[in-house]
Coordinates of C-alpha atoms in Angstrom, one line a residue:
M1 CA -3.3 17.8 10.9
T2 CA -0.1 16.1 10.3
I3 CA 0.6 13.8 7.2
I4 CA 3.4 11.4 6.4
T5 CA 4.3 10.5 2.9
T6 CA 5.8 6.9 2.7
T7 CA 7.3 5.0 -0.1
H8 CA 5.1 2.0 -0.9
L9 CA 7.0 -1.0 -2.4
N10 CA 5.2 -3.8 -4.4
F11 CA 6.7 -7.3 -4.6
H12 CA 5.6 -10.6 -5.7
G13 CA 6.4 -12.9 -2.7
E14 CA 9.5 -11.1 -1.6
A15 CA 8.1 -8.3 0.7
R16 CA 9.0 -10.2 4.0
A17 CA 12.6 -10.4 2.9
A18 CA 13.0 -7.0 1.4
L19 CA 11.6 -5.4 4.5
G20 CA 13.7 -7.6 6.8
F21 CA 16.7 -6.3 4.7
Y22 CA 15.7 -2.6 4.9
H23 CA 15.2 -3.2 8.6
S24 CA 18.7 -4.6 8.9
V25 CA 20.1 -1.5 7.1
F26 CA 18.0 1.4 8.6
G27 CA 17.0 -0.3 12.1
G28 CA 13.9 1.0 13.8
D29 CA 10.6 -0.7 13.9
I30 CA 9.3 -3.5 11.6
A31 CA 5.6 -4.8 11.4
L32 CA 4.4 -7.4 9.1
T33 CA 0.8 -8.5 8.5
T34 CA -0.2 -11.5 6.2
Y35 CA -3.1 -12.0 4.1
A36 CA -4.1 -14.9 6.3
Q37 CA -4.1 -12.6 9.4
L38 CA -6.9 -10.5 7.5
G39 CA -9.0 -13.3 6.8
M40 CA -7.6 -15.2 3.7
P41 CA -7.9 -19.0 4.5
A42 CA -4.5 -20.1 5.4
G43 CA -4.4 -23.1 2.9
L44 CA -4.7 -20.8 -0.2
P45 CA -1.8 -19.9 -2.2
G46 CA -0.3 -16.6 -1.1
S47 CA -2.0 -16.4 2.3
A48 CA 1.5 -16.2 4.1
H49 CA 2.6 -13.4 2.0
I50 CA 2.5 -9.9 3.3
V51 CA -0.3 -7.6 2.8
F52 CA 1.0 -4.9 5.0
G53 CA 4.5 -4.3 5.8
R54 CA 6.3 -1.4 7.2
V55 CA 9.7 -0.3 8.4
D56 CA 9.9 3.0 10.3
S57 CA 13.4 4.2 11.4
A58 CA 14.2 6.5 14.4
D59 CA 15.9 8.9 11.6
G60 CA 12.6 9.2 9.8
L61 CA 12.8 6.6 7.0
H62 CA 9.1 5.1 6.4
L63 CA 8.8 2.3 4.0
M64 CA 5.6 0.2 3.3
A65 CA 5.5 -2.9 1.1
Y66 CA 3.3 -5.7 0.2
D67 CA 3.3 -8.9 -2.0
S68 CA 0.8 -8.1 -5.0
P69 CA -1.8 -10.8 -5.0
G70 CA -2.6 -13.0 -7.9
D71 CA -0.4 -13.6 -11.0
A72 CA 0.7 -10.0 -11.9
A73 CA 4.3 -10.2 -12.2
P74 CA 7.0 -7.6 -13.0
G75 CA 7.0 -6.6 -16.7
A76 CA 3.4 -7.9 -17.3
A77 CA 1.4 -5.3 -19.3
L78 CA -1.4 -5.3 -16.6
P79 CA -2.3 -1.9 -15.0
T80 CA -3.2 -1.5 -11.4
R81 CA -6.8 -2.8 -11.1
R82 CA -9.4 -4.5 -8.9
E83 CA -10.2 -8.2 -9.7
N84 CA -12.1 -10.5 -7.5
G85 CA -12.1 -8.2 -4.5
M86 CA -8.3 -7.8 -4.6
T87 CA -5.9 -5.1 -6.1
L88 CA -3.5 -6.5 -8.8
T89 CA -0.6 -4.4 -10.0
T90 CA 2.6 -4.7 -11.8
E91 CA 3.8 -1.2 -10.6
P92 CA 7.0 -1.2 -8.4
C93 CA 5.8 1.6 -6.1
F94 CA 2.9 3.6 -4.9
I95 CA 3.0 6.8 -2.8
S96 CA 1.2 6.5 0.4
V97 CA -0.4 9.3 2.4
R98 CA -1.6 8.7 5.9
G99 CA -3.6 11.3 8.0
D100 CA -5.3 11.4 11.4
S101 CA -8.8 12.1 10.0
L102 CA -10.9 11.0 7.3
A103 CA -12.0 14.6 6.5
A104 CA -8.4 15.7 5.8
I105 CA -7.6 12.7 3.7
A106 CA -10.8 13.2 1.9
G107 CA -9.6 16.6 0.7
Y108 CA -6.5 15.3 -0.6
W109 CA -8.4 12.5 -2.3
E110 CA -10.7 14.8 -4.0
G111 CA -7.6 16.8 -5.5
L112 CA -5.8 13.9 -6.7
A113 CA -8.8 12.1 -8.2
E114 CA -9.5 15.0 -10.3
G115 CA -8.8 13.8 -14.0
G116 CA -7.3 10.5 -12.6
S117 CA -8.9 7.1 -12.2
I118 CA -10.2 5.2 -9.0
V119 CA -8.6 1.8 -8.3
E120 CA -10.2 1.4 -4.8
P121 CA -12.8 4.0 -3.8
L122 CA -12.0 5.9 -0.4
A123 CA -14.0 4.0 2.2
A124 CA -13.8 2.4 5.6
S125 CA -11.8 -0.9 5.5
A126 CA -11.1 -3.8 8.0
W127 CA -7.9 -1.9 9.0
S128 CA -8.9 1.8 8.6
A129 CA -11.6 4.5 8.9
G130 CA -10.8 5.4 5.4
F131 CA -8.7 3.8 2.7
G132 CA -8.5 4.4 -1.1
M133 CA -6.2 3.9 -4.2
L134 CA -6.3 6.1 -7.2
T135 CA -4.0 6.7 -10.0
D136 CA -3.8 10.5 -10.8
R137 CA -3.9 12.2 -14.3
F138 CA 0.0 11.9 -14.4
G139 CA 0.0 8.0 -13.9
V140 CA 1.2 8.1 -10.4
T141 CA -0.6 5.6 -8.0
W142 CA -1.5 6.9 -4.6
V143 CA -2.7 5.1 -1.5
L144 CA -4.6 7.3 1.1
D145 CA -5.7 6.2 4.6
V146 CA -6.5 7.1 8.1
A147 CA -4.1 5.8 10.5
A148 CA -5.3 3.2 12.6
A149 CA -5.0 3.3 16.4
A150 CA -2.7 0.2 16.5

């Protein structure tokens, strides 16, 4: 099994611009998916914001970013939490671990979850055979998922 660790940056409406900037600096491939593309009604505020954004350079830089939904803003005293089916956070970054099988990711999940708190349980999602988010006992938030075919 191979895993890739990726820095996951959290923004409040600026993920598209930030990823465009990082892409201009590092080159490589850029991919952007909006909340609307995953089913949020296009007329709702934030539907054009980025839910999954990624820059992968030929030199090995991997960045992910999204626009944190809701009214969470930098400096607000809100922990990472689930509310109305969405993850809200004021944290500037997550660590993302992506693997090629649910069994392998589940092993990492169990280890990291010991003494931590679950934000989103590890489960199948619209984009992955397994996706979950937790904050470990040291306060670091991790996103673990199984790489999708596309």
